[in-house]
Short mmCIF file of C-alpha atoms in Angstrom, two decimals:
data_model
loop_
_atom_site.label_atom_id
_atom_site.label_comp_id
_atom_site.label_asym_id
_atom_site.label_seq_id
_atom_site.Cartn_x
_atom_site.Cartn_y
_atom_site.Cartn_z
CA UNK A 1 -11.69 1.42 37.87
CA UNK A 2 -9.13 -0.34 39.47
CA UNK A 3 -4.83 -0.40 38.22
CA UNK A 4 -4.42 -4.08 39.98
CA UNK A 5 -7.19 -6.04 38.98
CA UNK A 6 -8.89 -3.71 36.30
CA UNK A 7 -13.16 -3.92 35.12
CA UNK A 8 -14.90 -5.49 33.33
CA UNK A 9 -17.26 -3.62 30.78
CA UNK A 10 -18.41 -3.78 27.46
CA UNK A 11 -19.76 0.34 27.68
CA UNK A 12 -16.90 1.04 25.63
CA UNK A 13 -16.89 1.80 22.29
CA UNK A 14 -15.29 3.61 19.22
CA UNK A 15 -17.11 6.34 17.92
CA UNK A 16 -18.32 5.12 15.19
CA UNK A 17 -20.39 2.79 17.52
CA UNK A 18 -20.91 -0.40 15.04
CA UNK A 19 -18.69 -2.42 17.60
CA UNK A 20 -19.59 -3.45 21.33
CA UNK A 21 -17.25 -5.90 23.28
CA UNK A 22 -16.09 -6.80 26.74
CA UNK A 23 -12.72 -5.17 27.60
CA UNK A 24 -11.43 -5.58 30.67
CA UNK A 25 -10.06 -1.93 31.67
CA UNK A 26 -7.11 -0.51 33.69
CA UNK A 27 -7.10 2.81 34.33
CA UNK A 28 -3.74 4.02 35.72
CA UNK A 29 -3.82 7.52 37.78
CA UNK A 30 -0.31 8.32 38.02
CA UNK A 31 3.14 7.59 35.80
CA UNK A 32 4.60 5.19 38.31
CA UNK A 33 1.44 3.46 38.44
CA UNK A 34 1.79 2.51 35.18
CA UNK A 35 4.25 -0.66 34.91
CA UNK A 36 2.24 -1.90 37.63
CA UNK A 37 -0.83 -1.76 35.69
CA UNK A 38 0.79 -3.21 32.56
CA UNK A 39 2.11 -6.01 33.78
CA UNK A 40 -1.38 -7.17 35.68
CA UNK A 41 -3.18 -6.19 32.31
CA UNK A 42 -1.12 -8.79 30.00
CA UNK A 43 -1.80 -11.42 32.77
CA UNK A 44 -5.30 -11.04 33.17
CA UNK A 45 -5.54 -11.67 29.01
CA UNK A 46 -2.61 -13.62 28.17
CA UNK A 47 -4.36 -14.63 24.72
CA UNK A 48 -5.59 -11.17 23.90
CA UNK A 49 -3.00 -8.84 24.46
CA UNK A 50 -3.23 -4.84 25.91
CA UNK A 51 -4.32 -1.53 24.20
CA UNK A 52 -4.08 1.66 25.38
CA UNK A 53 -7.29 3.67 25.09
CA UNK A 54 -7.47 7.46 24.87
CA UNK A 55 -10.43 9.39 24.31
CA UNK A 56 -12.14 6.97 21.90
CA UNK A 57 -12.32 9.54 18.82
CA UNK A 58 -10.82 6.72 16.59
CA UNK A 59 -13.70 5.69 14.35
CA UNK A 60 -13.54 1.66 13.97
CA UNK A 61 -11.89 -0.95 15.95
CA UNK A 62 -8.08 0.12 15.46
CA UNK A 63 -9.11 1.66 19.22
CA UNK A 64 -10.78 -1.42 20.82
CA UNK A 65 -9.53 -4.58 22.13
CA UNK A 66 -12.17 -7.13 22.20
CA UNK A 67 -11.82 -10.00 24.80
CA UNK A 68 -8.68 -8.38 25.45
CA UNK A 69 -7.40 -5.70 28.50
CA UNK A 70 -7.13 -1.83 27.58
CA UNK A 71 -5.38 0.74 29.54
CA UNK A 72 -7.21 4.26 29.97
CA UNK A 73 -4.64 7.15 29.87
CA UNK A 74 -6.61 10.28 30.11
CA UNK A 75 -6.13 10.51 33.95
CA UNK A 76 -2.68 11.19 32.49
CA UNK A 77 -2.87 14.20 31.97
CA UNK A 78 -0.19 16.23 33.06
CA UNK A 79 2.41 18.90 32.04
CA UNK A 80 6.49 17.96 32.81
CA UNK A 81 8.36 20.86 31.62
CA UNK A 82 7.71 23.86 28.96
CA UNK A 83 10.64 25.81 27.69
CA UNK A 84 9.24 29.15 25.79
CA UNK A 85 12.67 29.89 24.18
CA UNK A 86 13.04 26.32 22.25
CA UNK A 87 9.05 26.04 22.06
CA UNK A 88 9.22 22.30 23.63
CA UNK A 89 6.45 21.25 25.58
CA UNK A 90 6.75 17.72 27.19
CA UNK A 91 3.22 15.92 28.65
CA UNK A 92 1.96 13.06 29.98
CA UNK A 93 0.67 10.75 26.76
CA UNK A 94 -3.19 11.25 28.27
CA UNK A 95 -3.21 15.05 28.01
CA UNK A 96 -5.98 16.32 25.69
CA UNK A 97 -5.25 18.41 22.67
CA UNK A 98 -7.91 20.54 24.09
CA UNK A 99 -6.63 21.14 27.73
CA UNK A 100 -3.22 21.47 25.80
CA UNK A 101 -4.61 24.35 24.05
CA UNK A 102 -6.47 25.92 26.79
CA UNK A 103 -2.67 26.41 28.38
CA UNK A 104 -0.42 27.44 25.46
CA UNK A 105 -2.66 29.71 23.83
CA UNK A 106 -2.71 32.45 25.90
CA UNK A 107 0.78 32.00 26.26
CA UNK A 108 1.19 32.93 22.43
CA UNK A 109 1.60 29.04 21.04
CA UNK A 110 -0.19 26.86 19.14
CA UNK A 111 -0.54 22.99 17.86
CA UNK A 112 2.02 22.80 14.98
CA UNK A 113 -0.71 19.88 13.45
CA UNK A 114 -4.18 19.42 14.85
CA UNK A 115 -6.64 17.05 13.51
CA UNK A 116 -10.54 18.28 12.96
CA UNK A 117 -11.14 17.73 16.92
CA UNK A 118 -9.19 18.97 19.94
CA UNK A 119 -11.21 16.11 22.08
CA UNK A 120 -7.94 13.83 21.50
CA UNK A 121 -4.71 12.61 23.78
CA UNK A 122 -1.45 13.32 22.75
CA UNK A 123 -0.70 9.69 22.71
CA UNK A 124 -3.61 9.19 20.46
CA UNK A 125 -2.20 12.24 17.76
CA UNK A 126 1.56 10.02 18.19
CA UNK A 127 -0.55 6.73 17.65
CA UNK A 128 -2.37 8.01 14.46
CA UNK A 129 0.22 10.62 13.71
CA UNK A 130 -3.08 12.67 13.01
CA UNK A 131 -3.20 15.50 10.07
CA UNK A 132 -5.03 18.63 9.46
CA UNK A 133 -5.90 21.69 7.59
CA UNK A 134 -1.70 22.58 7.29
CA UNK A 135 -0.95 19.29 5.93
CA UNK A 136 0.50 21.08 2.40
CA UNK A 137 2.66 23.39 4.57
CA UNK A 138 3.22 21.21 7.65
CA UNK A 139 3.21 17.45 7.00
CA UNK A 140 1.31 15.41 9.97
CA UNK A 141 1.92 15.49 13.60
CA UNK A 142 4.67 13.51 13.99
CA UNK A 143 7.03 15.64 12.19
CA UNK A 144 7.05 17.58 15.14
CA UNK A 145 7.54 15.07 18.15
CA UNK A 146 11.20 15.30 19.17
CA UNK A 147 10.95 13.02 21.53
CA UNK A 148 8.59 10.49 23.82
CA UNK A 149 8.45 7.78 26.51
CA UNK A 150 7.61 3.98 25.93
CA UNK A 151 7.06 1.91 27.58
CA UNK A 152 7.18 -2.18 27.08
CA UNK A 153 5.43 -5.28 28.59
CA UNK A 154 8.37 -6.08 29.72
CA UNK A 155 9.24 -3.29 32.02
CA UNK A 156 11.61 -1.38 29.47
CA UNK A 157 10.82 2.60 29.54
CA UNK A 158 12.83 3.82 26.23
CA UNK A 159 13.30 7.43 25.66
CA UNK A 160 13.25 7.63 21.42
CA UNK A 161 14.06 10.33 19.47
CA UNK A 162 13.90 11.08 16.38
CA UNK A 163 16.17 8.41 14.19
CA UNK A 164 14.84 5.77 16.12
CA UNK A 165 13.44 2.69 14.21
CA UNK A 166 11.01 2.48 17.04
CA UNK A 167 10.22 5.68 17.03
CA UNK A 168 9.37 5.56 13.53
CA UNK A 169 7.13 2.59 14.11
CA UNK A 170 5.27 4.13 17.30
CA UNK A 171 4.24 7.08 15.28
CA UNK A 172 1.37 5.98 13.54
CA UNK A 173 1.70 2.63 14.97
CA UNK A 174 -2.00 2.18 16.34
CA UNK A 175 -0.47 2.19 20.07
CA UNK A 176 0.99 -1.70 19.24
CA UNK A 177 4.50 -0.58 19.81
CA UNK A 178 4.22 -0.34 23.60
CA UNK A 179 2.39 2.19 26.28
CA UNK A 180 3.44 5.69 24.94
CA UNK A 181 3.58 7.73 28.82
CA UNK A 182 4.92 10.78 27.65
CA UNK A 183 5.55 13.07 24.18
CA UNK A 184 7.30 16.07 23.99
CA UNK A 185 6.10 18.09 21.07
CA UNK A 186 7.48 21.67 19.18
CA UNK A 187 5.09 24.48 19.31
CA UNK A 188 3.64 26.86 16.89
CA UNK A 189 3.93 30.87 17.73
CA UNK A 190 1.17 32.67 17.38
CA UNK A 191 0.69 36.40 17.60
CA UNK A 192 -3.09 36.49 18.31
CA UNK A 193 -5.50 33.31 18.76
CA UNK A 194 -7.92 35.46 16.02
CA UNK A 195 -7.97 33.17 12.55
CA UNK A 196 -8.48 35.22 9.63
CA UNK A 197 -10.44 33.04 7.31
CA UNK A 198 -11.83 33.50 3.40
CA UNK A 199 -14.09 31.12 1.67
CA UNK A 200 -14.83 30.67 -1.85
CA UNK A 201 -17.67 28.80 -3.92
CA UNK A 202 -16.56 26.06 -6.60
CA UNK A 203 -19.01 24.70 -8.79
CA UNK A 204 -17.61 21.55 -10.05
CA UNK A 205 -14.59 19.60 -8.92
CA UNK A 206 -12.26 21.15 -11.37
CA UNK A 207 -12.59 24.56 -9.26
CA UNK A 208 -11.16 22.56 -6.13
CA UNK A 209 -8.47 21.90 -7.77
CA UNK A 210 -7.81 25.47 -8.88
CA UNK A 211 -8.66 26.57 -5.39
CA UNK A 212 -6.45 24.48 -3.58
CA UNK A 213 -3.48 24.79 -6.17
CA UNK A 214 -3.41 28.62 -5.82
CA UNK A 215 -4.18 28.55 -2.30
CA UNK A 216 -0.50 27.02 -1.28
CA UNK A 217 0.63 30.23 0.64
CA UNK A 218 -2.69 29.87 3.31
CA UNK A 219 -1.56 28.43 6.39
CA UNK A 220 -4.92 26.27 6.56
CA UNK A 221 -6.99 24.67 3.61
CA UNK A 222 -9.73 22.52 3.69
CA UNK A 223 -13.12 22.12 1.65
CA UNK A 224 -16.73 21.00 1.95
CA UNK A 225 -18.10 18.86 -1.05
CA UNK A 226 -21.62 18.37 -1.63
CA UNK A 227 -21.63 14.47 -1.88
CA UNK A 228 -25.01 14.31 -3.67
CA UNK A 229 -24.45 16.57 -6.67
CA UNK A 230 -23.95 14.98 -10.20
CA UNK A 231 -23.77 15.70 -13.77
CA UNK A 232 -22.11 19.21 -13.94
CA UNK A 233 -22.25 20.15 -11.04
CA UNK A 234 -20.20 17.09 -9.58
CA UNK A 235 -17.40 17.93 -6.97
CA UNK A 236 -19.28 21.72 -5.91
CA UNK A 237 -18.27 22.94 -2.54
CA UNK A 238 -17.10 25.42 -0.56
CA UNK A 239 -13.33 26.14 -0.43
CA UNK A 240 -12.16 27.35 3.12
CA UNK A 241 -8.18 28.82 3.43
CA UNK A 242 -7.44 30.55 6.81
CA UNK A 243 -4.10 31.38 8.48
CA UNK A 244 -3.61 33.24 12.09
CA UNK A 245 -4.06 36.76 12.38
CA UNK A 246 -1.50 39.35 13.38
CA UNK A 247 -3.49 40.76 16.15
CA UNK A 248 -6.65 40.44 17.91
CA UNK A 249 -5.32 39.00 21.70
CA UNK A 250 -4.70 35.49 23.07
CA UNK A 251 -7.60 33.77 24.11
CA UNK A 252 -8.58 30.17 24.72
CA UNK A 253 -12.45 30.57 25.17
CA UNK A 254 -14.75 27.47 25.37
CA UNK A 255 -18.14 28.05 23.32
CA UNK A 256 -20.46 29.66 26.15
CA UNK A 257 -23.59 26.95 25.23
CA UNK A 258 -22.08 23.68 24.00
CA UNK A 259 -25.06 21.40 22.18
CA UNK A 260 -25.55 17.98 22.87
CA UNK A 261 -27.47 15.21 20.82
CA UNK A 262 -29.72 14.12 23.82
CA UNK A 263 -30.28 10.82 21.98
CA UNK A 264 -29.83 8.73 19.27
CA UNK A 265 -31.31 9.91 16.23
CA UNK A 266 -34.20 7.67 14.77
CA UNK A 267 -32.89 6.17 11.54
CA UNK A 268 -34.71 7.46 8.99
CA UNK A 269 -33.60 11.52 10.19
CA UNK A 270 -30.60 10.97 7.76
CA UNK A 271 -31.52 10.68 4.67
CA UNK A 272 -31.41 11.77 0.84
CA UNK A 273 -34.22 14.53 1.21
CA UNK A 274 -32.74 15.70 4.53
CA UNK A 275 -29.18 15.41 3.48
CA UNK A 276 -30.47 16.94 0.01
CA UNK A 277 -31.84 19.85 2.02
CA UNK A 278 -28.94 20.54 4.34
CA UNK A 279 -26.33 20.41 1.40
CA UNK A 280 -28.16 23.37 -0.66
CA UNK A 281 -28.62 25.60 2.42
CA UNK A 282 -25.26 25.10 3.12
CA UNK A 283 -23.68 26.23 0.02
CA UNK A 284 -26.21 29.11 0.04
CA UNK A 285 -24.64 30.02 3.22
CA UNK A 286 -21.34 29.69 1.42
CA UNK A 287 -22.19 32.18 -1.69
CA UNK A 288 -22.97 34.43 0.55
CA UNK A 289 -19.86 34.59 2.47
CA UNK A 290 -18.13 33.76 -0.65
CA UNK A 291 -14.97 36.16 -1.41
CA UNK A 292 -14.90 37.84 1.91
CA UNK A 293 -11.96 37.74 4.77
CA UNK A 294 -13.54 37.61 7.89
CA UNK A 295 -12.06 37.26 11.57
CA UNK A 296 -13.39 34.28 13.12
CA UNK A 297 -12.34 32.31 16.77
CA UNK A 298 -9.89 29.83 16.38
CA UNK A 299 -12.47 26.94 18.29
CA UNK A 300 -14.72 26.61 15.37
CA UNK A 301 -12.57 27.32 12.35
CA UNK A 302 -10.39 24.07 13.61
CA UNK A 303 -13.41 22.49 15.42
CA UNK A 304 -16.67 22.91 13.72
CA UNK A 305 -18.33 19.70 15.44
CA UNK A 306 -16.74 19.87 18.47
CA UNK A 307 -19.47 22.83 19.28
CA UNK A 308 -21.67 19.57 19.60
CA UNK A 309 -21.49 17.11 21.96
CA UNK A 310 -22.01 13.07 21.21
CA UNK A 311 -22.52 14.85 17.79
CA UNK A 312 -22.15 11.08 16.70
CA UNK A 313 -25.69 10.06 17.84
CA UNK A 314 -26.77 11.87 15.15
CA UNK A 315 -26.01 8.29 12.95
CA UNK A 316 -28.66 6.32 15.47
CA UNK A 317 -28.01 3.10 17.56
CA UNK A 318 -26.51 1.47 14.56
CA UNK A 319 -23.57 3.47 14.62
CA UNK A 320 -21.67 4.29 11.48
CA UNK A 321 -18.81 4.33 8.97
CA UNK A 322 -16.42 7.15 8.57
CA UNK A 323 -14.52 6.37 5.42
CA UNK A 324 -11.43 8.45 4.61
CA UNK A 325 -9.33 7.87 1.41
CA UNK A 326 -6.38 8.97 -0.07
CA UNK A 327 -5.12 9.01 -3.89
CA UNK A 328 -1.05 10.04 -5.20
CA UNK A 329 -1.62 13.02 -7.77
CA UNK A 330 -1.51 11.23 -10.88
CA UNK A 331 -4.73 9.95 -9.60
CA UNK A 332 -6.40 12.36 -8.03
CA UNK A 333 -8.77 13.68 -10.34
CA UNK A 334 -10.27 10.43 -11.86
CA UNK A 335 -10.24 8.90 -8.76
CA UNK A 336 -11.95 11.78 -6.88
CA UNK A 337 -14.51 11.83 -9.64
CA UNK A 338 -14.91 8.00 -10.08
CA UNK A 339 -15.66 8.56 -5.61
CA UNK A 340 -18.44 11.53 -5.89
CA UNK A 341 -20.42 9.62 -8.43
CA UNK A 342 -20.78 6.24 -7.00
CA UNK A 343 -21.22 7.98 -3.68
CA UNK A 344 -24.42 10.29 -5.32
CA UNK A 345 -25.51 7.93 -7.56
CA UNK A 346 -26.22 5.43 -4.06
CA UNK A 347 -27.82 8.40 -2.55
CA UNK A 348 -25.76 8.49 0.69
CA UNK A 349 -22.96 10.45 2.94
CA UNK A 350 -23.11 12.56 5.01
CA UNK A 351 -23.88 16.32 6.07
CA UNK A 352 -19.70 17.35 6.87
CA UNK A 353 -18.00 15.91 3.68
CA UNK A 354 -14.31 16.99 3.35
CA UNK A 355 -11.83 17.39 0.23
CA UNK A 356 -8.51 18.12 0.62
CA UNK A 357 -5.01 17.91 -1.16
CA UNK A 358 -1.90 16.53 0.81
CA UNK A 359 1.74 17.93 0.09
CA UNK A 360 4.88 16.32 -0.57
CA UNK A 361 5.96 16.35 3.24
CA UNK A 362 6.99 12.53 3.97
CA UNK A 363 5.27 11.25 7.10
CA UNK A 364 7.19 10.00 9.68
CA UNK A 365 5.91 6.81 10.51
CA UNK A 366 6.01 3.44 8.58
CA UNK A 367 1.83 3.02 9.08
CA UNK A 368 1.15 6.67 8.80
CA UNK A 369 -1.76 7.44 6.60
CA UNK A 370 -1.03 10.66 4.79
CA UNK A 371 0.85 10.66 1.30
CA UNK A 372 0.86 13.40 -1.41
CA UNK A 373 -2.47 13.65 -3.03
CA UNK A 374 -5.96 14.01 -2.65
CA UNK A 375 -7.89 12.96 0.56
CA UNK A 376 -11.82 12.62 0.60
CA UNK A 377 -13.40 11.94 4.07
CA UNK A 378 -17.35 11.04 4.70
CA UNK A 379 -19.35 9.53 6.97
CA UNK A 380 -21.80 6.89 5.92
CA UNK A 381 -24.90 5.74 8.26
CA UNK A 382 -24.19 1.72 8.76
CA UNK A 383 -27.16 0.37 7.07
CA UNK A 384 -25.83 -3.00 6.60
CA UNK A 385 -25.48 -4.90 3.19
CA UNK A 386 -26.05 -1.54 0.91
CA UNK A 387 -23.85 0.57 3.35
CA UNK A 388 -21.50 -2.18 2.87
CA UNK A 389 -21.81 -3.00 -0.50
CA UNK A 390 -20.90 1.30 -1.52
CA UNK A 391 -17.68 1.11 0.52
CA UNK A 392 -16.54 -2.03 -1.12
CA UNK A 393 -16.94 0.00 -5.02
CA UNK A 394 -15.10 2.68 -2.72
CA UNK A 395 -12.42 0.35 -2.11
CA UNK A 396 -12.01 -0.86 -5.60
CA UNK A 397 -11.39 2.68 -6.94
CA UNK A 398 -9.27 3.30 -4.11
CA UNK A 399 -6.84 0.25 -5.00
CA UNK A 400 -7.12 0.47 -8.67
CA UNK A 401 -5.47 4.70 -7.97
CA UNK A 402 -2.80 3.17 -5.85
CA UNK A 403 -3.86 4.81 -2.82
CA UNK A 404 -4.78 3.65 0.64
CA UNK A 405 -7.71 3.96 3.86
CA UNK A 406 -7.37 5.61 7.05
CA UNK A 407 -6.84 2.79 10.02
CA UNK A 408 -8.24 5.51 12.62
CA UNK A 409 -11.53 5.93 10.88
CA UNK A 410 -11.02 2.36 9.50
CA UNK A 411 -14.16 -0.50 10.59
CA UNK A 412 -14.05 -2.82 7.82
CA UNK A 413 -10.97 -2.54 5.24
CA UNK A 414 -10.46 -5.65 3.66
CA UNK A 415 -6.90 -7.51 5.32
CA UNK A 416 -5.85 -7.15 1.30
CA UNK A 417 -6.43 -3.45 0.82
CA UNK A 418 -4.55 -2.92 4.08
CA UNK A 419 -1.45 -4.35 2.85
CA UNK A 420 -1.42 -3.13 -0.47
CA UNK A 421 -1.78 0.11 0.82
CA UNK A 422 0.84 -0.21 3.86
CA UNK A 423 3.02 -1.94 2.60
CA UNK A 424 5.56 -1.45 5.44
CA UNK A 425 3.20 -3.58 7.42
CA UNK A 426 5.14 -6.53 7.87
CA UNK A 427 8.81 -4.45 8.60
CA UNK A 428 6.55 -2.71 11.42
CA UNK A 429 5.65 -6.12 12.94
CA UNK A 430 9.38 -6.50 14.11
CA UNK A 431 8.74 -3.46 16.34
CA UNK A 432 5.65 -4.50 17.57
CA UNK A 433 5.25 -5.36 21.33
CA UNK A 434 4.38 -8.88 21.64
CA UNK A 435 1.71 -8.44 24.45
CA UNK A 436 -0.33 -5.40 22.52
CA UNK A 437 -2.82 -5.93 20.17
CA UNK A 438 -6.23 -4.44 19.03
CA UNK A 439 -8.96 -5.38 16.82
CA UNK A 440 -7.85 -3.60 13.95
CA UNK A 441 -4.79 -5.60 14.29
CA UNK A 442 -6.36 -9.20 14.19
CA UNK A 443 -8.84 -8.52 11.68
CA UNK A 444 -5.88 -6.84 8.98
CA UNK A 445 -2.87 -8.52 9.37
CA UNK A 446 -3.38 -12.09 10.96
CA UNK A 447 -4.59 -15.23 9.17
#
């Protein structure tokens, strides 16, 4: 791929797969490429605008720019300086999360906020200002950026810090603010890269919400929900809480036999007896292990799927929907409730489907996602009008509990539930960069 005249290709796509367009793609080697680059991207699409494009782990279309020019940052991937004493790391915006890790770990240091893969850029994490299992204790990624690079369409490279009305637009901004080139980020210590991990059954969805209340001094929480139980028995899982061990070394290992889906799953693979049959081994699994600390790697505690590449085939050619919620307290428990049983009563979701509770941590940016409450995060198979047609009574609960979607797993939210749920939207506008755009953009907050 060229940085002067870019390609043309419509091979790619978000990872949810229900969208294919022709981009026309940059893909800039080197920093002082990048101006270059930029400024032959926004004339090649004048009427489309420019996106920067990471590793394409964002869901819908808030990653794609249809019609328009995108410009690939993962050859940007470099370190700038590292200071052990303050625990500030600065990188190039296309360094992955995972070749981050590889680095600091054995080095004692860790991601203060990692989402549920490492496959992602650090200018993705800023765009998204991505969460994870330390959200309670740790608030979302941005909170730890002290400072980053942008750069504009019109030549301008800003240094923000934290303060900065830009800044606070740029995290969680969906890239739109400008090209972000560089992030430097505060570090976690760690004493040993060994995770010490418990799990614990629940059988209804009132046990989650003991579980995660008295689970507030765990580092790490997350939990697995088995989206087709009802009656009694609604809301079961399995309740994970981990935190680092003490001891055990500093190791960055890479899973010695990574799986790959070697195609696209035929469509009727997923389904309510095969999801129905998954769900109860799983929890099985779970009883079993229920109650007991054990000492697990830190690669598939934070990473389950990522022990499976193009794991997303498993949906088929169609692609699908990854819909991710989140309700404020008062909320919560109707809302979660009202969720599960439209969700089981339709007979779909998926195999990995995640409960959590946010804490009280204000996010940094003015589009950021996570607020204090409950999330609930599954993928559906796109089967057109029925797949459709669940998401929608999703959406009405959603709204009606004052709470809001995820942009980054985002393919089809309404332009109205975006705006009642971000309702910064239009102050964030001001900061925008008048030559970026993406699809997510045009479909949610233009006419």
């Amino acid at each position: 791929m060229s940085t002067a005249r870019g390609l043309e290709t419509s091979a790619l796509t978000s990872w949810g797969r229900t969208l294919r367009a022709p981009q026309l793609v940059f893909a800039p080697s080197w920093r002082d490429e990048l101006p270059g680059a930029l400024r032959a991207a926004v004339a090649a699409r004048p009427g489309h605008g420019v996106l920067p494009m990471g590793l394409r782990r964002s869901y819908g279309d808030s990653g794609l720019n249809p019609e328009g020019a995108v410009l690939l940052t993962p050859a940007l991937d470099r370190t700038i300086a590292f200071d052990p004493a303050t625990r500030l790391l600065r990188a190039e915006a296309g360094l992955s999360l995972a070749a981050l890790l590889a680095w600091i770990v054995p080095r004692g240091f860790f991601l203060p906020v990692t989402p549920g893969t490492r496959h992602v850029t650090l200018g993705g994490a800023v765009a998204n200002d991505v969460h994870g299992k330390n959200h309670h204790g740790a608030g979302t990624f941005g909170r730890w950026v002290r400072a980053l690079g942008l750069l504009r369409s019109d030549g301008t490279a800003l240094e923000l810090r934290p303060g900065d009305p830009l800044l606070a637009a740029t995290i969680g901004g969906l890239g739109l603010t400008g090209l972000v080139t560089w992030v430097e980020l505060e570090l976690l210590p760690i004493a040993s890269s060994v995770m010490q991990v418990e799990d614990e059954v629940f059988e209804d969805l009132d046990g989650f919400f003991r579980l995660a209340e008295a689970s507030a001094g765990w580092d790490y929480t997350v939990a697995w929900v088995d989206c087709l139980a009802k009656g009694a028995a609604l809301g079961r899982g399995i309740f994970s809480r981990g935190r680092h061990a003490a001891a055990g070394g500093l190791r960055a290992v890479e899973p010695p036999g990574l799986l790959r889906m070697p195609m696209d799953a035929p469509g009727f693979a997923l389904n309510r007896l095969t999801l129905g049959a998954f769900n109860a081994l799983y929890l099985a699994m779970g009883r079993r292990r229920s109650g007991r600390v054990r000492q697990v790697p830190y690669l598939p505690f934070f990473y389950p799927l990522d022990g499976i590449a193009q794991w997303n085939r498993l949906y088929g050619r169609r692609g699908f929907f990854q819909y991710q919620s989140v309700v404020p307290p008062a909320a919560q428990r109707e809302a979660t409730r009202a969720m599960l049983t439209a969700i089981a009563q339709a007979g779909e979701g998926s195999f990995l489907a995640v409960l959590k509770t946010f804490g009280p941590l204000p996010s940094p940016g003015l589009l950021s996602f996570p607020m204090e409450g409950t999330t609930l995060a599954l993928d559906f198979a796109n089967r057109g009008a029925p797949t459709l047609a669940l998401l929608a009574r999703l959406d009405a609960i959603v709204r009606e509990a004052g709470g809001r979607l995820y942009p980054a797993k985002d393919g089809r939210m309404p332009a109205a539930m975006f705006r009642a749920g971000y309702p910064a939207w239009e102050g964030f506008q001001e900061h925008m960069d008048p030559h970026f755009s993406s699809a997510f953009w045009r479909r949610v907050a233009q006419p």
